[in-house]
mmCIF file of C-alpha atoms in Angstrom:
data_model
loop_
_atom_site.group_PDB
_atom_site.id
_atom_site.type_symbol
_atom_site.label_atom_id
_atom_site.label_comp_id
_atom_site.label_asym_id
_atom_site.label_seq_id
_atom_site.Cartn_x
_atom_site.Cartn_y
_atom_site.Cartn_z
ATOM 1 C CA MET A 1 -22.524 -44.855 53.776
ATOM 2 C CA SER A 2 -21.402 -47.667 51.533
ATOM 3 C CA GLY A 3 -23.557 -46.411 48.627
ATOM 4 C CA SER A 4 -22.178 -42.873 48.862
ATOM 5 C CA ASN A 5 -18.614 -44.147 48.992
ATOM 6 C CA LEU A 6 -19.118 -46.199 45.848
ATOM 7 C CA SER A 7 -20.595 -43.228 43.925
ATOM 8 C CA GLN A 8 -17.607 -40.999 44.804
ATOM 9 C CA GLN A 9 -14.958 -43.497 43.634
ATOM 10 C CA PRO A 10 -13.290 -42.629 40.254
ATOM 11 C CA PRO A 11 -13.882 -44.951 37.307
ATOM 12 C CA PRO A 12 -11.255 -47.481 36.476
ATOM 13 C CA GLU A 13 -8.204 -46.442 34.491
ATOM 14 C CA ASP A 14 -9.175 -48.602 31.538
ATOM 15 C CA GLU A 15 -12.369 -46.612 31.011
ATOM 16 C CA TRP A 16 -10.412 -43.311 30.792
ATOM 17 C CA ILE A 17 -8.074 -44.778 28.195
ATOM 18 C CA GLY A 18 -10.954 -46.232 26.176
ATOM 19 C CA THR A 19 -12.866 -42.968 26.167
ATOM 20 C CA TYR A 20 -9.732 -41.080 25.106
ATOM 21 C CA LEU A 21 -9.068 -43.435 22.222
ATOM 22 C CA THR A 22 -12.694 -43.180 21.128
ATOM 23 C CA LEU A 23 -12.815 -39.374 21.072
ATOM 24 C CA LEU A 24 -9.272 -38.781 19.731
ATOM 25 C CA PRO A 25 -10.166 -39.215 16.006
ATOM 26 C CA LYS A 26 -12.914 -36.617 16.403
ATOM 27 C CA TRP A 27 -10.695 -34.115 18.189
ATOM 28 C CA GLN A 28 -7.776 -34.160 15.742
ATOM 29 C CA PRO A 29 -9.584 -32.756 12.653
ATOM 30 C CA LEU A 30 -11.060 -29.953 14.721
ATOM 31 C CA ASP A 31 -7.721 -29.190 16.314
ATOM 32 C CA LEU A 32 -5.790 -29.161 13.024
ATOM 33 C CA SER A 33 -8.362 -27.096 11.144
ATOM 34 C CA HIS A 34 -8.350 -24.538 13.920
ATOM 35 C CA GLN A 35 -4.559 -24.282 14.187
ATOM 36 C CA SER A 36 -3.455 -24.452 10.530
ATOM 37 C CA MET A 37 -5.482 -21.474 9.254
ATOM 38 C CA ILE A 38 -3.940 -18.472 11.004
ATOM 39 C CA PRO A 39 -4.029 -15.482 8.628
ATOM 40 C CA ILE A 40 -0.906 -13.337 8.468
ATOM 41 C CA SER A 41 -0.390 -9.992 6.751
ATOM 42 C CA ILE A 42 3.044 -9.122 5.374
ATOM 43 C CA SER A 43 3.639 -5.447 4.696
ATOM 44 C CA ARG A 44 3.539 -4.765 0.955
ATOM 45 C CA VAL A 45 5.838 -1.778 1.357
ATOM 46 C CA ASN A 46 8.472 -3.964 3.010
ATOM 47 C CA GLN A 47 8.337 -6.431 0.140
ATOM 48 C CA PHE A 48 8.753 -3.679 -2.467
ATOM 49 C CA ASP A 49 11.549 -2.082 -0.445
ATOM 50 C CA ALA A 50 13.335 -5.422 -0.222
ATOM 51 C CA ALA A 51 13.278 -5.775 -4.015
ATOM 52 C CA ARG A 52 14.580 -2.224 -4.407
ATOM 53 C CA LEU A 53 17.387 -2.840 -1.921
ATOM 54 C CA ASP A 54 18.431 -5.970 -3.822
ATOM 55 C CA ILE A 55 18.650 -3.897 -7.016
ATOM 56 C CA GLU A 56 20.737 -1.265 -5.236
ATOM 57 C CA MET A 57 23.041 -3.951 -3.837
ATOM 58 C CA SER A 58 23.593 -5.385 -7.303
ATOM 59 C CA ALA A 59 24.312 -1.880 -8.649
ATOM 60 C CA MET A 60 26.859 -1.253 -5.896
ATOM 61 C CA LEU A 61 28.651 -4.529 -6.639
ATOM 62 C CA LYS A 62 28.635 -3.716 -10.336
ATOM 63 C CA GLU A 63 30.116 -0.267 -9.703
ATOM 64 C CA GLN A 64 32.951 -1.727 -7.654
ATOM 65 C CA LEU A 65 33.624 -4.404 -10.273
ATOM 66 C CA VAL A 66 33.702 -1.860 -13.093
ATOM 67 C CA LYS A 67 36.370 0.110 -11.219
ATOM 68 C CA VAL A 68 38.642 -2.923 -11.408
ATOM 69 C CA PHE A 69 38.551 -2.729 -15.214
ATOM 70 C CA SER A 70 38.838 1.070 -15.387
ATOM 71 C CA LEU A 71 42.356 0.900 -16.916
ATOM 72 C CA MET A 72 41.280 -1.374 -19.738
ATOM 73 C CA LYS A 73 40.175 -0.324 -23.213
ATOM 74 C CA PRO A 74 37.125 1.978 -23.021
ATOM 75 C CA GLY A 75 33.923 0.343 -24.172
ATOM 76 C CA MET A 76 35.238 -3.207 -23.919
ATOM 77 C CA LEU A 77 33.348 -3.979 -20.729
ATOM 78 C CA PHE A 78 30.122 -2.653 -22.263
ATOM 79 C CA GLN A 79 30.057 -5.597 -24.663
ATOM 80 C CA TYR A 80 29.894 -8.030 -21.748
ATOM 81 C CA GLU A 81 27.444 -6.103 -19.559
ATOM 82 C CA PRO A 82 24.726 -8.825 -19.658
ATOM 83 C CA GLU A 83 27.294 -11.426 -18.559
ATOM 84 C CA LEU A 84 28.435 -9.126 -15.756
ATOM 85 C CA ASP A 85 24.878 -8.595 -14.512
ATOM 86 C CA ALA A 86 24.171 -12.336 -14.653
ATOM 87 C CA PHE A 87 27.372 -13.077 -12.714
ATOM 88 C CA LEU A 88 26.447 -10.642 -9.935
ATOM 89 C CA GLU A 89 22.900 -11.987 -9.715
ATOM 90 C CA PHE A 90 24.277 -15.521 -9.514
ATOM 91 C CA LEU A 91 26.600 -14.543 -6.660
ATOM 92 C CA ILE A 92 23.704 -13.033 -4.700
ATOM 93 C CA TRP A 93 21.599 -16.160 -5.319
ATOM 94 C CA ARG A 94 24.456 -18.537 -4.445
ATOM 95 C CA PHE A 95 25.233 -16.996 -1.055
ATOM 96 C CA SER A 96 21.651 -16.222 -0.017
ATOM 97 C CA ILE A 97 18.804 -18.344 -1.391
ATOM 98 C CA TRP A 98 20.852 -21.455 -2.149
ATOM 99 C CA VAL A 99 22.087 -21.696 1.459
ATOM 100 C CA ASP A 100 18.646 -20.956 2.951
ATOM 101 C CA LYS A 101 19.449 -17.355 3.794
ATOM 102 C CA PRO A 102 17.516 -14.220 2.790
ATOM 103 C CA THR A 103 18.821 -11.858 0.147
ATOM 104 C CA PRO A 104 20.400 -8.605 1.417
ATOM 105 C CA GLY A 105 17.185 -6.679 0.815
ATOM 106 C CA ASN A 106 15.019 -9.333 2.461
ATOM 107 C CA ALA A 107 17.384 -9.508 5.433
ATOM 108 C CA LEU A 108 17.102 -5.748 6.006
ATOM 109 C CA MET A 109 13.303 -5.980 5.851
ATOM 110 C CA ASN A 110 13.162 -9.085 8.116
ATOM 111 C CA LEU A 111 11.778 -11.267 5.313
ATOM 112 C CA ARG A 112 12.489 -14.790 4.130
ATOM 113 C CA TYR A 113 11.113 -17.169 1.520
ATOM 114 C CA ARG A 114 8.685 -19.904 2.550
ATOM 115 C CA ASP A 115 7.382 -22.843 0.549
ATOM 116 C CA GLU A 116 3.666 -22.107 0.477
ATOM 117 C CA ARG A 117 2.821 -25.545 -0.923
ATOM 118 C CA ALA A 118 3.985 -27.269 2.273
ATOM 119 C CA MET A 119 1.780 -25.199 4.588
ATOM 120 C CA ASP A 120 -1.286 -27.396 4.096
ATOM 121 C CA SER A 121 0.442 -30.436 5.604
ATOM 122 C CA ILE A 122 1.684 -28.660 8.746
ATOM 123 C CA GLY A 123 -0.142 -29.710 11.879
ATOM 124 C CA LYS A 124 0.810 -27.108 14.493
ATOM 125 C CA VAL A 125 0.962 -23.407 13.673
ATOM 126 C CA ARG A 126 1.494 -20.951 16.479
ATOM 127 C CA THR A 127 2.229 -17.554 14.901
ATOM 128 C CA GLY A 128 1.498 -18.111 11.216
ATOM 129 C CA LEU A 129 5.164 -17.445 10.353
ATOM 130 C CA GLU A 130 6.364 -21.034 10.584
ATOM 131 C CA GLY A 131 7.021 -23.100 7.541
ATOM 132 C CA PRO A 132 9.893 -24.680 5.652
ATOM 133 C CA GLY A 133 12.104 -22.793 3.266
ATOM 134 C CA LEU A 134 12.361 -23.386 -0.437
ATOM 135 C CA THR A 135 13.134 -26.838 -1.742
ATOM 136 C CA ILE A 136 16.158 -27.574 -3.911
ATOM 137 C CA ALA A 137 13.975 -27.683 -7.018
ATOM 138 C CA GLN A 138 12.472 -24.299 -6.184
ATOM 139 C CA LYS A 139 15.924 -22.794 -5.641
ATOM 140 C CA ILE A 140 17.223 -24.114 -8.974
ATOM 141 C CA TRP A 141 14.163 -22.907 -10.880
ATOM 142 C CA TYR A 142 14.457 -19.534 -9.157
ATOM 143 C CA CYS A 143 18.046 -19.229 -10.403
ATOM 144 C CA ILE A 144 17.067 -20.304 -13.923
ATOM 145 C CA ALA A 145 14.212 -17.799 -14.067
ATOM 146 C CA THR A 146 15.969 -14.802 -12.536
ATOM 147 C CA VAL A 147 19.591 -15.211 -13.625
ATOM 148 C CA GLY A 148 19.244 -17.265 -16.798
ATOM 149 C CA GLY A 149 15.975 -15.733 -17.954
ATOM 150 C CA GLN A 150 17.126 -12.138 -17.595
ATOM 151 C CA TYR A 151 20.452 -12.879 -19.268
ATOM 152 C CA THR A 152 18.841 -14.688 -22.211
ATOM 153 C CA TRP A 153 16.296 -11.946 -22.750
ATOM 154 C CA ALA A 154 18.905 -9.168 -22.556
ATOM 155 C CA ARG A 155 21.140 -10.942 -25.077
ATOM 156 C CA LEU A 156 18.205 -11.613 -27.406
ATOM 157 C CA GLN A 157 17.134 -7.975 -27.359
ATOM 158 C CA SER A 158 20.661 -6.680 -27.977
ATOM 159 C CA PHE A 159 21.205 -9.161 -30.793
ATOM 160 C CA SER A 160 17.926 -8.261 -32.494
ATOM 161 C CA ALA A 161 18.636 -4.541 -32.136
ATOM 162 C CA PHE A 162 22.161 -4.972 -33.534
ATOM 163 C CA ARG A 163 20.845 -6.936 -36.510
ATOM 164 C CA ARG A 164 18.051 -4.376 -37.040
ATOM 165 C CA TRP A 165 15.298 -6.923 -37.178
ATOM 166 C CA GLY A 166 12.596 -4.377 -36.478
ATOM 167 C CA ASN A 167 14.100 -1.058 -37.652
ATOM 168 C CA SER A 168 14.896 -1.888 -41.265
ATOM 169 C CA GLU A 169 12.043 -1.532 -43.746
ATOM 170 C CA GLN A 170 13.713 -4.032 -46.060
ATOM 171 C CA CYS A 171 13.249 -6.838 -43.519
ATOM 172 C CA ILE A 172 9.726 -7.420 -44.816
ATOM 173 C CA PHE A 173 11.002 -8.451 -48.262
ATOM 174 C CA GLN A 174 14.625 -9.505 -47.746
ATOM 175 C CA ARG A 175 14.452 -11.168 -44.305
ATOM 176 C CA PRO A 176 10.893 -12.220 -43.491
ATOM 177 C CA LEU A 177 12.096 -14.728 -40.861
ATOM 178 C CA ALA A 178 13.899 -11.986 -38.918
ATOM 179 C CA ARG A 179 10.806 -9.827 -39.112
ATOM 180 C CA ARG A 180 8.637 -12.621 -37.734
ATOM 181 C CA ALA A 181 11.124 -13.229 -34.926
ATOM 182 C CA TRP A 182 11.042 -9.526 -34.049
ATOM 183 C CA ILE A 183 7.239 -9.513 -33.958
ATOM 184 C CA LEU A 184 7.285 -12.633 -31.767
ATOM 185 C CA ILE A 185 9.709 -10.990 -29.344
ATOM 186 C CA GLN A 186 7.518 -7.917 -29.094
ATOM 187 C CA ARG A 187 4.418 -10.013 -28.459
ATOM 188 C CA ILE A 188 6.131 -12.064 -25.767
ATOM 189 C CA GLU A 189 7.322 -8.896 -24.081
ATOM 190 C CA GLY A 190 3.827 -7.412 -24.238
ATOM 191 C CA LEU A 191 2.242 -10.537 -22.754
ATOM 192 C CA TYR A 192 4.811 -10.634 -19.964
ATOM 193 C CA LYS A 193 4.203 -6.983 -19.092
ATOM 194 C CA ALA A 194 0.447 -7.531 -19.091
ATOM 195 C CA ALA A 195 0.812 -10.596 -16.846
ATOM 196 C CA SER A 196 3.151 -8.659 -14.526
ATOM 197 C CA PHE A 197 0.631 -5.834 -14.282
ATOM 198 C CA GLY A 198 -2.137 -8.281 -13.445
ATOM 199 C CA ASN A 199 0.045 -9.934 -10.820
ATOM 200 C CA LEU A 200 0.785 -6.494 -9.354
ATOM 201 C CA LEU A 201 -2.923 -5.791 -8.930
ATOM 202 C CA ILE A 202 -3.428 -9.162 -7.258
ATOM 203 C CA PHE A 203 -0.433 -8.537 -4.998
ATOM 204 C CA LEU A 204 -1.769 -5.140 -3.928
ATOM 205 C CA TYR A 205 -5.065 -6.804 -3.004
ATOM 206 C CA THR A 206 -3.782 -9.956 -1.283
ATOM 207 C CA GLY A 207 -0.193 -9.058 -0.293
ATOM 208 C CA ARG A 208 1.209 -12.355 -1.608
ATOM 209 C CA PHE A 209 3.735 -13.021 -4.416
ATOM 210 C CA ARG A 210 5.105 -9.692 -5.610
ATOM 211 C CA ASN A 211 6.224 -11.024 -9.034
ATOM 212 C CA LEU A 212 5.353 -13.812 -11.453
ATOM 213 C CA ILE A 213 8.350 -15.977 -10.536
ATOM 214 C CA GLU A 214 7.338 -16.120 -6.876
ATOM 215 C CA ARG A 215 3.741 -16.892 -7.831
ATOM 216 C CA VAL A 216 4.679 -19.746 -10.172
ATOM 217 C CA LEU A 217 7.127 -21.255 -7.679
ATOM 218 C CA GLN A 218 4.781 -20.626 -4.714
ATOM 219 C CA ALA A 219 7.629 -18.911 -2.872
ATOM 220 C CA ARG A 220 6.042 -16.506 -0.420
ATOM 221 C CA LEU A 221 7.801 -13.826 1.580
ATOM 222 C CA VAL A 222 7.080 -13.981 5.314
ATOM 223 C CA TYR A 223 8.700 -12.402 8.343
ATOM 224 C CA GLY A 224 11.856 -14.128 9.502
ATOM 225 C CA SER A 225 11.365 -13.104 13.124
ATOM 226 C CA PRO A 226 8.144 -12.113 14.940
ATOM 227 C CA ASN A 227 9.937 -9.188 16.604
ATOM 228 C CA MET A 228 12.383 -6.780 14.976
ATOM 229 C CA ASN A 229 13.871 -3.568 16.339
ATOM 230 C CA ARG A 230 13.586 -0.472 14.173
ATOM 231 C CA ALA A 231 17.040 0.452 12.894
ATOM 232 C CA VAL A 232 16.075 3.996 11.800
ATOM 233 C CA SER A 233 14.591 6.482 14.238
ATOM 234 C CA PHE A 234 11.286 8.184 13.566
ATOM 235 C CA GLU A 235 12.923 11.609 13.793
ATOM 236 C CA TYR A 236 15.297 10.835 10.919
ATOM 237 C CA MET A 237 12.452 9.368 8.845
ATOM 238 C CA ASN A 238 10.313 12.466 9.389
ATOM 239 C CA ARG A 239 13.157 14.736 8.296
ATOM 240 C CA GLN A 240 13.668 12.685 5.152
ATOM 241 C CA LEU A 241 9.971 12.753 4.321
ATOM 242 C CA VAL A 242 9.733 16.517 4.824
ATOM 243 C CA TRP A 243 12.834 17.171 2.720
ATOM 244 C CA ASN A 244 11.658 14.881 -0.087
ATOM 245 C CA GLU A 245 8.253 16.555 -0.219
ATOM 246 C CA PHE A 246 9.838 20.018 -0.133
ATOM 247 C CA SER A 247 12.262 19.185 -2.956
ATOM 248 C CA GLU A 248 9.438 17.765 -5.082
ATOM 249 C CA MET A 249 7.412 20.927 -4.501
ATOM 250 C CA LEU A 250 10.359 23.091 -5.595
ATOM 251 C CA LEU A 251 10.870 21.016 -8.726
ATOM 252 C CA LEU A 252 7.207 21.572 -9.544
ATOM 253 C CA LEU A 253 7.049 25.321 -8.805
ATOM 254 C CA LEU A 254 10.399 26.618 -10.070
ATOM 255 C CA PRO A 255 9.651 26.091 -13.783
ATOM 256 C CA LEU A 256 6.387 27.997 -13.308
ATOM 257 C CA LEU A 257 8.096 31.085 -11.900
ATOM 258 C CA ASN A 258 9.155 33.843 -14.318
ATOM 259 C CA SER A 259 12.439 35.447 -13.306
ATOM 260 C CA SER A 260 11.781 38.555 -15.354
ATOM 261 C CA SER A 261 8.455 39.217 -13.618
ATOM 262 C CA ILE A 262 10.118 38.782 -10.220
ATOM 263 C CA LYS A 263 12.848 41.280 -11.152
ATOM 264 C CA LYS A 264 10.218 43.691 -12.401
ATOM 265 C CA PHE A 265 8.311 43.333 -9.130
ATOM 266 C CA LEU A 266 11.441 43.939 -7.030
ATOM 267 C CA SER A 267 12.864 46.766 -9.165
ATOM 268 C CA PRO A 268 10.978 49.587 -7.320
ATOM 269 C CA PHE A 269 12.606 48.523 -4.056
ATOM 270 C CA SER A 270 16.166 48.490 -5.437
ATOM 271 C CA LYS A 271 18.666 51.221 -4.547
ATOM 272 C CA ASP A 272 20.308 53.721 -6.925
ATOM 273 C CA LYS A 273 17.689 53.478 -9.645
ATOM 274 C CA SER A 274 19.257 56.007 -12.005
ATOM 275 C CA SER A 275 22.691 54.382 -12.163
ATOM 276 C CA SER A 276 21.282 50.875 -12.415
ATOM 277 C CA SER A 277 18.889 51.804 -15.221
ATOM 278 C CA LYS A 278 21.711 53.484 -17.152
ATOM 279 C CA VAL A 279 23.909 50.406 -16.829
ATOM 280 C CA ASP A 280 21.017 48.167 -17.857
ATOM 281 C CA ASP A 281 20.374 50.221 -20.994
ATOM 282 C CA ASP A 282 23.997 49.892 -22.104
ATOM 283 C CA THR A 283 24.359 46.142 -21.536
ATOM 284 C CA CYS A 284 22.688 43.065 -22.986
ATOM 285 C CA PRO A 285 20.081 41.695 -20.555
ATOM 286 C CA ILE A 286 21.241 38.135 -21.261
ATOM 287 C CA CYS A 287 25.056 38.210 -21.147
ATOM 288 C CA GLN A 288 25.340 41.500 -19.173
ATOM 289 C CA ALA A 289 27.957 42.817 -21.619
ATOM 290 C CA ILE A 290 28.035 45.650 -24.156
ATOM 291 C CA PRO A 291 26.426 44.323 -27.368
ATOM 292 C CA THR A 292 28.932 43.793 -30.148
ATOM 293 C CA ILE A 293 26.255 43.521 -32.854
ATOM 294 C CA PRO A 294 23.372 45.415 -31.233
ATOM 295 C CA PHE A 295 19.829 44.430 -32.102
ATOM 296 C CA LEU A 296 16.563 45.736 -30.734
ATOM 297 C CA ALA A 297 13.792 43.546 -29.393
ATOM 298 C CA LEU A 298 10.396 44.629 -30.649
ATOM 299 C CA PRO A 299 8.184 46.100 -29.389
ATOM 300 C CA CYS A 300 10.034 46.958 -26.149
ATOM 301 C CA GLN A 301 13.113 48.482 -27.969
ATOM 302 C CA HIS A 302 15.691 46.998 -25.538
ATOM 303 C CA ARG A 303 19.175 46.326 -26.886
ATOM 304 C CA TYR A 304 20.636 42.831 -27.128
ATOM 305 C CA CYS A 305 23.547 41.028 -28.660
ATOM 306 C CA TYR A 306 22.462 39.512 -31.940
ATOM 307 C CA TYR A 307 23.526 35.996 -30.998
ATOM 308 C CA CYS A 308 21.976 36.178 -27.507
ATOM 309 C CA LEU A 309 18.629 37.386 -28.819
ATOM 310 C CA SER A 310 18.474 35.077 -31.840
ATOM 311 C CA THR A 311 19.370 31.938 -29.849
ATOM 312 C CA ARG A 312 16.851 32.690 -27.112
ATOM 313 C CA CYS A 313 14.103 33.398 -29.637
ATOM 314 C CA ALA A 314 14.924 30.198 -31.514
ATOM 315 C CA ALA A 315 14.902 28.126 -28.305
ATOM 316 C CA ALA A 316 11.638 29.518 -26.917
ATOM 317 C CA THR A 317 8.576 30.160 -29.031
ATOM 318 C CA SER A 318 7.278 32.771 -26.568
ATOM 319 C CA PHE A 319 10.456 34.475 -25.361
ATOM 320 C CA ARG A 320 9.913 37.425 -23.019
ATOM 321 C CA CYS A 321 12.317 40.288 -22.469
ATOM 322 C CA PRO A 322 14.110 39.757 -19.114
ATOM 323 C CA ARG A 323 14.153 43.513 -18.533
ATOM 324 C CA CYS A 324 10.476 44.364 -18.924
ATOM 325 C CA GLY A 325 8.702 41.043 -19.341
ATOM 326 C CA GLU A 326 7.187 41.925 -22.731
ATOM 327 C CA PRO A 327 6.986 39.143 -25.347
ATOM 328 C CA VAL A 328 9.480 39.575 -28.189
ATOM 329 C CA VAL A 329 7.670 39.328 -31.528
ATOM 330 C CA ALA A 330 10.465 40.590 -33.801
ATOM 331 C CA MET A 331 14.065 41.837 -33.794
ATOM 332 C CA GLN A 332 15.640 44.810 -35.580
ATOM 333 C CA ARG A 333 19.176 46.031 -36.069
ATOM 334 C CA HIS A 334 19.989 48.978 -33.819
ATOM 335 C CA SER A 335 21.048 51.231 -36.718
ATOM 336 C CA GLY A 336 17.568 50.846 -38.224
ATOM 337 C CA LEU A 337 18.863 49.788 -41.638
ATOM 338 C CA ALA A 338 17.657 46.217 -41.357
ATOM 339 C CA SER A 339 13.983 45.399 -41.684
ATOM 340 C CA ASN A 340 11.968 43.574 -39.049
ATOM 341 C CA THR A 341 12.437 39.836 -38.896
ATOM 342 C CA ASN A 342 10.553 37.150 -37.076
ATOM 343 C CA PRO A 343 12.728 35.884 -34.185
ATOM 344 C CA ASN A 344 11.453 32.328 -34.534
ATOM 345 C CA GLN A 345 12.494 32.022 -38.175
#
């Protein structure tokens, strides 16, 4: 009995503490490595939509600000358009990113900026969305790159275009320095576009850093809240998608349809054929009036106004008669005194 009682007694408290302190250094690396690497996937469409909404917000502010100066001299505000755009971008940056708040587009898409460099030192990660915001240095560099960079580049391009650095052929001999500056500007622009395209491909593959500024600053867009209610119903979204696809289809098919062939197809089903054909023979098929200077379209022999027929033939290389659908290859005066002329000449 005494031996069994001794075997069932718990070990002293000091042994539990010693064992804990011995195994703690081995547990911590495993715990941290398991918790700090939680992959998250941010919707690429939401990030693109947020950028588009920010552009629309800036355009709306610009439109309202331009209305304030509507009574001023026309064209005066156009000279200061880069300054106006920079001022609006600075306002958006000042009241959003600088005060640790998302931009209007990011707020609508439930996104915020996170300092990706600080994620390696975080010990506990529960949802993968935690992390500090941008540092003061990142915010200042973001303002310099977006506001100052865009303003400087816009002013440089307008100044070079106004001075005709690249358009004048005499720049090669009279102003070689201006020509070299123009070539340098074009090369910088080409390199930036190539780098932006490469960053776009990487973003589509990884879903991180939608532009070069975010990639350089390591400012990643993550969800601000794990849960977000949908503000737009699915029924409204489906109607918008159907209408957009239908309008795009009409824009594609309407130029392919020939109105004259449709009229020719529907003419047998029209009423009062004799009266309508008589009226059609007396009027110009284009302006629907009696021709003042009548000319005949060859080879179909339908009468037109001279100006209506000549302008249509000059505008279209293969103009077809709206009445019969035949291609017009020449035009002749109705009296027959004038010789045949090419309508495209």
